Short mmCIF file of C-alpha atoms in Angstrom, two decimals:
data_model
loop_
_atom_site.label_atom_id
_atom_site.label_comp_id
_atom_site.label_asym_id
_atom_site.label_seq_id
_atom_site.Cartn_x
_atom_site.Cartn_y
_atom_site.Cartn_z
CA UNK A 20 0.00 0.00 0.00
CA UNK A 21 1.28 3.85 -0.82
CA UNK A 22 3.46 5.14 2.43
CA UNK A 23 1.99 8.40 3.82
CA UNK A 24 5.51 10.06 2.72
CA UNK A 25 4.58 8.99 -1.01
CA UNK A 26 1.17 10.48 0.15
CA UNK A 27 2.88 13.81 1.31
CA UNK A 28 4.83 13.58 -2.49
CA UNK A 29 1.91 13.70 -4.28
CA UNK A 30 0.78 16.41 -2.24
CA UNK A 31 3.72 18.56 -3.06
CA UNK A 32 4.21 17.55 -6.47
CA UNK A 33 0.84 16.36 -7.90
CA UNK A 34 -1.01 17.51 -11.15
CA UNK A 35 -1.86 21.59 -10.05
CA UNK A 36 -4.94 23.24 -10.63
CA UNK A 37 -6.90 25.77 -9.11
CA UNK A 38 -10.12 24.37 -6.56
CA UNK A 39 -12.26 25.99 -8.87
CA UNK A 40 -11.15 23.90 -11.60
CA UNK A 41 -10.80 20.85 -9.57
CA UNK A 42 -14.46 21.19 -8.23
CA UNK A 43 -16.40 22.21 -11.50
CA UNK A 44 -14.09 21.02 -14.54
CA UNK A 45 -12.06 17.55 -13.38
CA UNK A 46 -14.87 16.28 -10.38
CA UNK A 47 -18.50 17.63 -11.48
CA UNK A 48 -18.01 16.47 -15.38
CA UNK A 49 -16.11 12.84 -14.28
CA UNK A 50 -18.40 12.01 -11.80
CA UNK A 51 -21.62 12.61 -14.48
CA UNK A 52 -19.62 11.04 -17.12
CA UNK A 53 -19.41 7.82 -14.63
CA UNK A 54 -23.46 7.87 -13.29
CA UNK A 55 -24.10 7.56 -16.89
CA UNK A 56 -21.32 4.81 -18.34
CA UNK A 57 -22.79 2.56 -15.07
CA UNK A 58 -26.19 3.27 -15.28
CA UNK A 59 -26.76 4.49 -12.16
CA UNK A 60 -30.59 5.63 -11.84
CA UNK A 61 -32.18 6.92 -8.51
CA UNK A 62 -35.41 4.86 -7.60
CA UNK A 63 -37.49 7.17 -5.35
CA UNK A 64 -40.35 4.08 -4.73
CA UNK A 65 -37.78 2.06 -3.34
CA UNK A 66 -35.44 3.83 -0.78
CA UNK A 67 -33.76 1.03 0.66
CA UNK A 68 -32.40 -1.21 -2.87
CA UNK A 69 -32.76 -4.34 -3.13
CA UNK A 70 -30.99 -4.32 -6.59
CA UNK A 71 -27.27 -6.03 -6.21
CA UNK A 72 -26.19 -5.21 -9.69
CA UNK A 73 -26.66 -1.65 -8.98
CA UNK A 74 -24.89 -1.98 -5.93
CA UNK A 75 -21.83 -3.83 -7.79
CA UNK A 76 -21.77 -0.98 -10.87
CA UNK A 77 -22.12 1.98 -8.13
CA UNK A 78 -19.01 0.31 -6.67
CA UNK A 79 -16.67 -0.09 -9.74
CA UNK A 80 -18.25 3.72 -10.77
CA UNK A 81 -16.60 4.81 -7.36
CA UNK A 82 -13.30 3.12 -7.96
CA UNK A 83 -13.19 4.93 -11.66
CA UNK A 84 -14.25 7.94 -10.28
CA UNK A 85 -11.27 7.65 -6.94
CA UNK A 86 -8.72 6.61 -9.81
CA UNK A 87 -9.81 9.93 -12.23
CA UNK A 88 -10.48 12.20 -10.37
CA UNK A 89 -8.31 11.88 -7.28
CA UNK A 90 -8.09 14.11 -3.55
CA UNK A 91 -7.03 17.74 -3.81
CA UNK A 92 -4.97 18.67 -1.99
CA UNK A 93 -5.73 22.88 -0.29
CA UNK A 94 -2.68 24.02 0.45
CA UNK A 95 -0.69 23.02 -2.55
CA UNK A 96 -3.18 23.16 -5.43
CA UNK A 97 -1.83 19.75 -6.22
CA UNK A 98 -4.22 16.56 -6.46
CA UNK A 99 -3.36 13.56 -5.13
CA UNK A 100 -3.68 10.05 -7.38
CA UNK A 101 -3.83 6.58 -7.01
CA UNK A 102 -3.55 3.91 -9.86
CA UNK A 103 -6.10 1.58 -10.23
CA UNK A 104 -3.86 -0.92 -9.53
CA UNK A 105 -2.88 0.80 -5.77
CA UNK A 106 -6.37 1.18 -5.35
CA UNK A 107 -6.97 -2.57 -5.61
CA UNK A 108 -3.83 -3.40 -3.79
CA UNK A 109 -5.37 -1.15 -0.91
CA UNK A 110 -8.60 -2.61 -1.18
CA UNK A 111 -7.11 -6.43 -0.61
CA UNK A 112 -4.47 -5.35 1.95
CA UNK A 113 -7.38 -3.29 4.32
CA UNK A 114 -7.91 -4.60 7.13
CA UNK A 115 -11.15 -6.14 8.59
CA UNK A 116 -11.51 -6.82 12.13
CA UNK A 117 -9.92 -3.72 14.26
CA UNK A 118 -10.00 -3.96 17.65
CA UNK A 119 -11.08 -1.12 19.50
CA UNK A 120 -11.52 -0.56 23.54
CA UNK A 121 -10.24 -2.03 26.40
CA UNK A 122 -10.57 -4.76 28.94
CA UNK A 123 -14.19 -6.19 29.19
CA UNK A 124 -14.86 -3.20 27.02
CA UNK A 125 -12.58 -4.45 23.78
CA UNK A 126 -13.92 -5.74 20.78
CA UNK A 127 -13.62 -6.38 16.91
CA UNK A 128 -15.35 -4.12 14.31
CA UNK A 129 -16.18 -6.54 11.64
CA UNK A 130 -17.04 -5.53 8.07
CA UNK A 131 -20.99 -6.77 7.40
CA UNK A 132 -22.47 -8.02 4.48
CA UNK A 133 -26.23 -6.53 3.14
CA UNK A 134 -29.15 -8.73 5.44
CA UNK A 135 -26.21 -10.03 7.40
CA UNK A 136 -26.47 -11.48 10.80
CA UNK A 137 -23.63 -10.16 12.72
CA UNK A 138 -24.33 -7.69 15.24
CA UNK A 139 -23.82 -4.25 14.02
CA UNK A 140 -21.14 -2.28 15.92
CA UNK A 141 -23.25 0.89 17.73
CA UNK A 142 -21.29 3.70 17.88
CA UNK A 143 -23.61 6.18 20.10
CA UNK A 144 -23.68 9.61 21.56
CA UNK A 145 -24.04 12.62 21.23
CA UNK A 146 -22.70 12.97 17.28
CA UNK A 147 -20.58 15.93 18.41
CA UNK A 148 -23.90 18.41 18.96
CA UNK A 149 -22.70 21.07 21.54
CA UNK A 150 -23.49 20.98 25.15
CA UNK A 151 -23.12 24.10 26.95
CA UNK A 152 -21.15 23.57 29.89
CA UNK A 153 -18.87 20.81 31.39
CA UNK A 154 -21.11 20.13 34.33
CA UNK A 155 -23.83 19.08 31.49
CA UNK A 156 -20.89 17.16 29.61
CA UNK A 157 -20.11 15.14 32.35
CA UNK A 158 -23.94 14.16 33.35
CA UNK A 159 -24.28 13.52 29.59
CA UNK A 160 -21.16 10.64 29.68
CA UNK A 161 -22.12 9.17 32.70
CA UNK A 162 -25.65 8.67 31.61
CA UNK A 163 -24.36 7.25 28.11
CA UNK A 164 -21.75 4.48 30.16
CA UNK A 165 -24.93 3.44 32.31
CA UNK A 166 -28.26 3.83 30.21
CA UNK A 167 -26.83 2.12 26.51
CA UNK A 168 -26.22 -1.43 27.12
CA UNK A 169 -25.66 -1.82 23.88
CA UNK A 170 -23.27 0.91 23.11
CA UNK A 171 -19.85 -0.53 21.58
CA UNK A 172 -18.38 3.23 21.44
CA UNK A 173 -19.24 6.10 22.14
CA UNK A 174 -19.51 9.84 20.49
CA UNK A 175 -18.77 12.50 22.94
CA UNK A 176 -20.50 16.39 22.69
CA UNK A 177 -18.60 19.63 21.86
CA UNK A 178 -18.07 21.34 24.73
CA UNK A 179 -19.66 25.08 24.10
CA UNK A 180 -18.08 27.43 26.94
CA UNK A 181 -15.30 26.85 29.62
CA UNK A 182 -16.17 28.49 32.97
CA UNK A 183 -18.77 30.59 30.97
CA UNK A 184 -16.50 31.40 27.98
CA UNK A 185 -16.98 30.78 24.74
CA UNK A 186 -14.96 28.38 22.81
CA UNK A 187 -13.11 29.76 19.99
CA UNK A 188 -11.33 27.71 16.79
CA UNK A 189 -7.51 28.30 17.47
CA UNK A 190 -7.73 30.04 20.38
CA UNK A 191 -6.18 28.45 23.64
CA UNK A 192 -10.01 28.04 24.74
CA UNK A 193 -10.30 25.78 22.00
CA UNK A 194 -6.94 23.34 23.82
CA UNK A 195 -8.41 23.18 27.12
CA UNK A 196 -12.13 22.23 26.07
CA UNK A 197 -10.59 19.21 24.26
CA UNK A 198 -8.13 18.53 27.50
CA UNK A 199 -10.84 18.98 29.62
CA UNK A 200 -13.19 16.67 27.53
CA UNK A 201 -10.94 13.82 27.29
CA UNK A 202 -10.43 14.28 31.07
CA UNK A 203 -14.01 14.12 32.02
CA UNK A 204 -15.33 11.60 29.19
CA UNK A 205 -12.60 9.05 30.39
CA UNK A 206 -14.07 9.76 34.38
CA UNK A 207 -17.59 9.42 33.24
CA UNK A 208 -17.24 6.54 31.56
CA UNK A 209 -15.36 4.90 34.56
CA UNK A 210 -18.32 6.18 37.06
CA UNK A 211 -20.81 4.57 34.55
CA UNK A 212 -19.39 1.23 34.95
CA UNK A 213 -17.57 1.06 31.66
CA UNK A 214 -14.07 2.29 32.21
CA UNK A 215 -12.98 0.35 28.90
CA UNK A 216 -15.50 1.63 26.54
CA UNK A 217 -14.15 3.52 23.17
CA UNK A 218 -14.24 6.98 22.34
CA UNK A 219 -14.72 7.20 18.73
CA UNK A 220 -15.01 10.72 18.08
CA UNK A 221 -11.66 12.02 19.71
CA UNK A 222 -11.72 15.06 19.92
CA UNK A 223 -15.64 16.28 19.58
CA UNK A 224 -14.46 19.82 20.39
CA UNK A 225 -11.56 19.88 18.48
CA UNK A 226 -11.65 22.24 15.36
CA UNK A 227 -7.93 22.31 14.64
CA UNK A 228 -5.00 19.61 14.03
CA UNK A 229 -3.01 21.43 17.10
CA UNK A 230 -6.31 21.08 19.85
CA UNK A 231 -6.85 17.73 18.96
CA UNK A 232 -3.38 16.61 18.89
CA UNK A 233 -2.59 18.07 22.66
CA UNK A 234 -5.75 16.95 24.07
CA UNK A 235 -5.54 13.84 23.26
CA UNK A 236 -2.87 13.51 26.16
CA UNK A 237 -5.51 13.67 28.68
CA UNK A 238 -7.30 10.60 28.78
CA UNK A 239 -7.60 9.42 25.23
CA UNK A 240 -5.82 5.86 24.37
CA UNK A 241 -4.63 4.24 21.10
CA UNK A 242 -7.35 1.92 21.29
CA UNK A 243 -9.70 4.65 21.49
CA UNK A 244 -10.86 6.19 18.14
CA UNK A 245 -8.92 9.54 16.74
CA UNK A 246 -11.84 11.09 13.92
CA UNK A 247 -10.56 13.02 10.84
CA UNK A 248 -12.33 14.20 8.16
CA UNK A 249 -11.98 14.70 4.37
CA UNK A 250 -13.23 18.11 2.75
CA UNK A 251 -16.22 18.42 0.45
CA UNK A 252 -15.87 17.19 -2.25
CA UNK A 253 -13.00 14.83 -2.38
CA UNK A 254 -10.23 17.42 -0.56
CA UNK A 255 -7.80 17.23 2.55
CA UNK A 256 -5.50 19.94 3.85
CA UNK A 257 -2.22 19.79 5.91
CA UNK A 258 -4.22 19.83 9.45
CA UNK A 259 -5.59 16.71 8.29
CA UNK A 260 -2.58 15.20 7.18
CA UNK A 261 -0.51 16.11 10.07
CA UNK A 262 -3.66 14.74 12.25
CA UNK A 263 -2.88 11.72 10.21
CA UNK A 264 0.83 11.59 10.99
CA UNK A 265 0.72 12.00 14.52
CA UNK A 266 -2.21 9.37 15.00
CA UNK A 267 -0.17 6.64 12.69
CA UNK A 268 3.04 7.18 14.79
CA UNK A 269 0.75 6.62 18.09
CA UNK A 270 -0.05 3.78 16.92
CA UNK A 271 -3.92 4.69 17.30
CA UNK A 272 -7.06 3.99 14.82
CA UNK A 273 -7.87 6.27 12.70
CA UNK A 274 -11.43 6.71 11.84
CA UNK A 275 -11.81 8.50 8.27
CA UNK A 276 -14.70 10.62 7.96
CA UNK A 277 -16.35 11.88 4.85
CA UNK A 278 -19.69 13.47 3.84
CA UNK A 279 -20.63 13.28 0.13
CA UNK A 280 -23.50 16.95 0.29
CA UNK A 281 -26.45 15.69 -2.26
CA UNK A 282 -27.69 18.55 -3.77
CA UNK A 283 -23.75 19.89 -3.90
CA UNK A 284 -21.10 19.24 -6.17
CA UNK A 285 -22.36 15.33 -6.52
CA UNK A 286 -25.57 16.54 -7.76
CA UNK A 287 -28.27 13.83 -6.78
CA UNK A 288 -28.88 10.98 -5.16
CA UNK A 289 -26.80 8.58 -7.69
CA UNK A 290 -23.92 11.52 -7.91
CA UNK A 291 -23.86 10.88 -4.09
CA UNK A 292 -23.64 7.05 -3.83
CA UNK A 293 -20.40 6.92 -5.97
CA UNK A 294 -19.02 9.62 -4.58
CA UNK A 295 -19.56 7.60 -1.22
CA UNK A 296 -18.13 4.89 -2.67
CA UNK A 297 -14.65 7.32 -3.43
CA UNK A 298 -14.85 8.23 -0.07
CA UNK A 299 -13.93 5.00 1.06
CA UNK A 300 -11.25 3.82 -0.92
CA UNK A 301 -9.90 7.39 0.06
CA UNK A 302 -10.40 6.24 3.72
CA UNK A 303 -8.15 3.55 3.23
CA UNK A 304 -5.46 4.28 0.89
CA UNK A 305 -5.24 8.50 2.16
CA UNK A 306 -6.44 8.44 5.50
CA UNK A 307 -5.04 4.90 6.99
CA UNK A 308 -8.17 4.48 8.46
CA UNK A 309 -9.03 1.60 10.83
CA UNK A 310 -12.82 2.36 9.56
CA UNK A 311 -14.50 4.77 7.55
CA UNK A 312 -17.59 6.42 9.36
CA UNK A 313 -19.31 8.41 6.51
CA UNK A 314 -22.69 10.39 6.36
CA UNK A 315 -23.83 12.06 2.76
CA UNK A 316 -26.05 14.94 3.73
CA UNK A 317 -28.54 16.83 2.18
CA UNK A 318 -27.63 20.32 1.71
CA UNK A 319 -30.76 22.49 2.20
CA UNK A 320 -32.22 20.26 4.74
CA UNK A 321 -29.32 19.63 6.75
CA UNK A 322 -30.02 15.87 7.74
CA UNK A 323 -29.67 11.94 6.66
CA UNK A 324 -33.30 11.19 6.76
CA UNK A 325 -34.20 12.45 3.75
CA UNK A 326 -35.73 10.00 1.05
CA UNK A 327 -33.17 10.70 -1.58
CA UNK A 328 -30.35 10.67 1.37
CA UNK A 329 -31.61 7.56 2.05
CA UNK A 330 -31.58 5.55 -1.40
CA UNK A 331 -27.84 7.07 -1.31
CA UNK A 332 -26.62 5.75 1.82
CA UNK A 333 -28.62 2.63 1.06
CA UNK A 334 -27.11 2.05 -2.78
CA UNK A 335 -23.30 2.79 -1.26
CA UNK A 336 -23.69 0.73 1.38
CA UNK A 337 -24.43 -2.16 -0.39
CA UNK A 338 -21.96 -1.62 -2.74
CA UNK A 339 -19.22 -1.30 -0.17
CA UNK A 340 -20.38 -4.01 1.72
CA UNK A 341 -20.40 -6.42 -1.04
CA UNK A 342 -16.91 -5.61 -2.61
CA UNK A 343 -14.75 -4.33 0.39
CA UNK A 344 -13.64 -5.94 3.76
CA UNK A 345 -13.23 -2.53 5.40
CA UNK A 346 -15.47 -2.07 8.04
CA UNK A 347 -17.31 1.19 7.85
CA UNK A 348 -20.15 3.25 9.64
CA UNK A 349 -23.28 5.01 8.76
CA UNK A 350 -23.91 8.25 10.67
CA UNK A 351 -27.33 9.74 10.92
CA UNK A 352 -28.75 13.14 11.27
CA UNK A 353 -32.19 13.55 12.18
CA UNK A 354 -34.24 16.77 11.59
CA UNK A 355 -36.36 16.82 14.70
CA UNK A 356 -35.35 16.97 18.11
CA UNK A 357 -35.49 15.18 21.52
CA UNK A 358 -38.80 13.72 22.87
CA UNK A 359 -40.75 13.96 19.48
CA UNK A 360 -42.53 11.34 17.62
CA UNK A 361 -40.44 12.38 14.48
CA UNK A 362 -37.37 12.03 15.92
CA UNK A 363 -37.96 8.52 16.57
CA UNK A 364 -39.57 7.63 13.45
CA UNK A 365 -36.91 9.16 11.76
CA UNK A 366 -34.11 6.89 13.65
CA UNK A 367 -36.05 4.22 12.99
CA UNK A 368 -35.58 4.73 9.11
CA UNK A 369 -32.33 5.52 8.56
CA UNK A 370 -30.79 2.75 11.38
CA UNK A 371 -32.94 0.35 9.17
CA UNK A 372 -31.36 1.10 5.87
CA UNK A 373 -27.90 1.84 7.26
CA UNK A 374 -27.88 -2.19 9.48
CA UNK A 375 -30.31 -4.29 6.37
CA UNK A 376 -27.44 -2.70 3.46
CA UNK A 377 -24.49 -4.11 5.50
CA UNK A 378 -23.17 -1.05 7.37
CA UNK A 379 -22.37 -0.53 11.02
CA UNK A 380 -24.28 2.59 12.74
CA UNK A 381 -22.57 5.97 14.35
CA UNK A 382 -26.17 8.13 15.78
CA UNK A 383 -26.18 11.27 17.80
CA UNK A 384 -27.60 13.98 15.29
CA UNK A 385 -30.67 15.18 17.14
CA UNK A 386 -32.36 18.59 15.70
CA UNK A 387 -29.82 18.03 12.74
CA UNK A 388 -26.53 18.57 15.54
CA UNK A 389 -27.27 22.26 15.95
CA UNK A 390 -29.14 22.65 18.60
CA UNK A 391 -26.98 23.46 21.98
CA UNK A 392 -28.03 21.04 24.97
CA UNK A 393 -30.65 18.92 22.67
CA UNK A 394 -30.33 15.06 22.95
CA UNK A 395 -30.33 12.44 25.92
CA UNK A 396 -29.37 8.86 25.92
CA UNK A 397 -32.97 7.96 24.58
CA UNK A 398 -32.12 8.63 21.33
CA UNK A 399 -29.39 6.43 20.89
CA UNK A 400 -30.44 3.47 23.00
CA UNK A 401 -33.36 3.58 20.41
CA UNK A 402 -30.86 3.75 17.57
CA UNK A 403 -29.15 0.71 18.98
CA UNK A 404 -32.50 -1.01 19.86
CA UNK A 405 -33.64 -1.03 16.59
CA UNK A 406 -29.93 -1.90 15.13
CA UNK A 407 -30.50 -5.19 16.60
CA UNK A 408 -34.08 -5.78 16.04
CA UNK A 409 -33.27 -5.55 12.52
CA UNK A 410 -30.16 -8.03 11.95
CA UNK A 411 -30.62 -10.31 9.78
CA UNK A 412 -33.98 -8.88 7.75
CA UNK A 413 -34.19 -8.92 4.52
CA UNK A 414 -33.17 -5.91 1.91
CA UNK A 415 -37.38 -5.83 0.75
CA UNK A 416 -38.56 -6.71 4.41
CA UNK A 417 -36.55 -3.04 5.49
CA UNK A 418 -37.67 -1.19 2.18
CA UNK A 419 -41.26 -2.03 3.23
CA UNK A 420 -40.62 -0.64 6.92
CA UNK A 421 -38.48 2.44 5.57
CA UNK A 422 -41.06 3.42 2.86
CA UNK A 423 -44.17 3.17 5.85
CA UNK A 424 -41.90 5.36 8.29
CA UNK A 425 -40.97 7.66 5.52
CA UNK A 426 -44.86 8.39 5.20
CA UNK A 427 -44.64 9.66 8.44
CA UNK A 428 -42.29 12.45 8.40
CA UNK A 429 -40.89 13.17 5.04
CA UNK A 430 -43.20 15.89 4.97
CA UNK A 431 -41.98 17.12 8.08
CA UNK A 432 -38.29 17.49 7.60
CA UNK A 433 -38.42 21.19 6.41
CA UNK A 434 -40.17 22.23 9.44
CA UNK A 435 -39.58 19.79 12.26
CA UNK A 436 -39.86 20.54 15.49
CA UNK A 437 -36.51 20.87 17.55
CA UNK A 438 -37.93 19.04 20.73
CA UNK A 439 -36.45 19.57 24.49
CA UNK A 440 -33.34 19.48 26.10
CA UNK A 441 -31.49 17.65 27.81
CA UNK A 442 -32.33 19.53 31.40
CA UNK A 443 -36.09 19.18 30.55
CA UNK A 444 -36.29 15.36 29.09
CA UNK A 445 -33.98 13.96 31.85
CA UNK A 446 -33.87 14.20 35.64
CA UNK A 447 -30.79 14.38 36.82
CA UNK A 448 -31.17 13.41 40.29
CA UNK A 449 -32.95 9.72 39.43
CA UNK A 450 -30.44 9.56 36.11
CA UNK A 451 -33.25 8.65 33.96
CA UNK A 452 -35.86 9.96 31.45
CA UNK A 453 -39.32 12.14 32.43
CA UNK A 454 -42.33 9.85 32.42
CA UNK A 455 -43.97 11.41 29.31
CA UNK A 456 -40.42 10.41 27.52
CA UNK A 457 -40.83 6.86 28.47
CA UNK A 458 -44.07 6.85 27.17
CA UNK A 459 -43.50 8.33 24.27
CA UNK A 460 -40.63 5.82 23.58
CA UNK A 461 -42.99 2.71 24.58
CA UNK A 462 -45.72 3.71 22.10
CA UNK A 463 -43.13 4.19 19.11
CA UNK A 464 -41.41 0.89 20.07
CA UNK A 465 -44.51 -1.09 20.01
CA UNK A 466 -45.51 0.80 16.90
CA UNK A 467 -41.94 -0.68 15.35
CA UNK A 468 -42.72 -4.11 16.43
CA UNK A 469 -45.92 -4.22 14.61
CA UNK A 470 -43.87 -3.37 11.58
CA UNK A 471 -41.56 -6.36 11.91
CA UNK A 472 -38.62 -4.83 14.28
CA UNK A 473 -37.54 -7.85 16.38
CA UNK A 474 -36.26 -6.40 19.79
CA UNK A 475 -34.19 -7.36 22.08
CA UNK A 476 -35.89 -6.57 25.25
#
């Protein structure tokens, strides 16, 4: 496999071109060129596919497209390419089976297979939405360790203010909310009874290379997981790759983020799904990922649960789960918020078609991740409640159950209500949800079983 100082070569002394004409005359025109030489064709009436040759012709249309079109580099102006033939050497030499946490708390992420039957790995939280204050962070954690059994990792919050001050990008602020998150996460998570558990977002609050690499001394571990991100579309800069660096020569897992924007530069819903696909190969052979946690998002509406979102995610899922090894999440956005019949139905949609097409499942995105303070640990113990209810289930079982649920808020998403917070759908003295959430959460659950969800408990 290509050496990250080959990587850091072709980042100096790739092909040069401006962004502009990297975005709208080598990427846009490629990746339309591709959607029509495979055939690719959105099918609104069925969001989750059940079609396998689409999924294997949206996969070699994402390997054509990573091998064409390549990852530009910012800083440079350079783009950085990969051969076919490095691409498929990548592709075999990936690995599969990552181990992540520690003592009781250690497991494998395994790669899945569409309708499979091994457990999907939850990776739960918060999704990075801000919380306002530390005291809030820490209730948050605790709550997360004790209240999701099923939680195999977990996704921190950003921390908003430090002793009432705003967090600012770059600013020293900005090093001590990420030292004082891993500090407090790592606690939390002891005091919840699962002092081995994985943090998979390291650092939530970090917004620069330099923040995340020195808080990452206080309480984060190799086995933990160190999040990076590409740029939309198909770009990385020098704070990712010296994110990169440091993580590789830690000897931590990297896990390579990426968010394909449907109604961006892919263009639809079929643009999106092989750009996805890209993504991926870019997680392994760029980003020396131990995983690839990816979320295409619709760009007016902000969120994953869109219908067209969802035929995307669905179509790329398959397509990497059928021809790559390399395990990879699903992350979610939902539009409403906490303690909302939408919010719910929408989880229940998008954790279907994410765990039926073969993927493993990050969730945290409550009131699409913007609102300060609002999500609790119900929505992801749902998310991983109905992640195992549906292993094993068919591809047209799930489509059946998506399309119904899709009925029920689609019309919603450009309005949707943002829900409570934390403070108000929580009591913090018991450590458990209000009444009227638990109600809520038993009517929707027995609403899911009628559907064909097979819980747990």
């Amino acid at each position: 496999m290509v050496n990250l100082i080959e990587i850091i070569d072709r980042a100096l002394e790739g092909p040069f071109t401006s962004e502009n004409d990297f975005d709208l005359n080598i990427f846009v025109p490629k990746l339309r060129e591709l959607i029509k030489k495979y055939e690719i064709k959105y099918d609104p009436e069925n969001p989750l596919s059940c079609d396998d040759d689409l999924a294997d012709r949206v996969f070699k249309a994402g390997i054509d497209l990573f091998a064409n079109v390549g990852i530009y580099c910012v800083d440079t102006e350079r783009i950085i390419k990969f051969t076919e033939e490095e691409i498929l050497e990548g592709l075999a030499e990936a690995t599969s089976r990552p181990v992540f946490g520690e003592g009781s708390d250690a497991k494998a992420l395994v790669a899945r297979k569409p309708e499979s039957d091994i457990d999907p790995w939850c990776f739960i939280g918060a999704g990075g939405a801000a919380v306002s204050n530390e005291t809030l962070f820490e209730s948050i954690l605790e709550a997360y360790a004790s209240f999701l059994p099923l939680a195999d990792s977990i996704t921190t919050p950003t921390i908003k203010h430090i002793e009432g001050r705003l967090v600012r990008t770059k600013s020293p602020l900005e090093i001590l909310a990420c030292m004082r998150s891993s500090t407090l996460a790592r606690s939390a998570l002891r005091k919840g009874g699962r002092a081995g558990l994985p943090i998979m977002n390291a650092i939530a609050s970090a917004g620069s290379d330099t923040a995340k690499i020195a808080g990452s001394q206080f309480g984060l571990r190799p086995t933990d997981g160190w999040l990076i991100g590409t740029i939309a579309e198909m770009k990385i800069n020098f704070e990712r790759l010296n994110e990169i660096a440091f993580v590789m020569n830690l000897g931590g897992h990297i896990v390579a983020e990426s968010a394909p924007i449907l109604g961006g530069y892919c263009g639809g819903p079929e643009g999106t799904a092989v750009t996805n696909v890209a993504y991926h190969l870019n997680s392994i052979l760029l980003m020396k990922g131990s995983c690839q946690l990816t979320f295409p998002i619709h760009v007016n509406h902000g969120c994953t649960t869109d219908r067209a979102v969802i035929w995307a995610n669905s179509a790329s899922a398959q397509a990497i789960s059928r021809n790559s090894h390399f395990p990879f999440f699903i992350l979610n956005y939902v539009a409403a918020g906490p303690m909302t019949e939408m919010c719910l139905y929408e989880i229940a949609a998008v954790v279907i078609n994410a765990v039926v097409s073969g993927a493993s499942i990050e969730f945290g995105g409550v009131a699409k991740a913007v609102e300060v303070d609002h999500f609790t640990p119900m929505e992801p113990k749902w998310a991983s409640e109905i992640a195992h209810g549906v292993i094993g289930m068919t591809r047209s079982q799930g489509n059946e159950i998506v399309k119904k649920l899709l009925a029920k808020y689609e019309d919603d998403i450009p309005n949707a209500p943002n829900g409570k917070t934390y403070e108000q759908c929580w009591n913090m003295k018991t450590k458990q949800p209000i009444l009227e959430y638990k109600q809520l959460y038993k009517k929707i659950k027995a609403e899911l079983g009628e559907l064909g969800v097979r819980f747990k408990f």
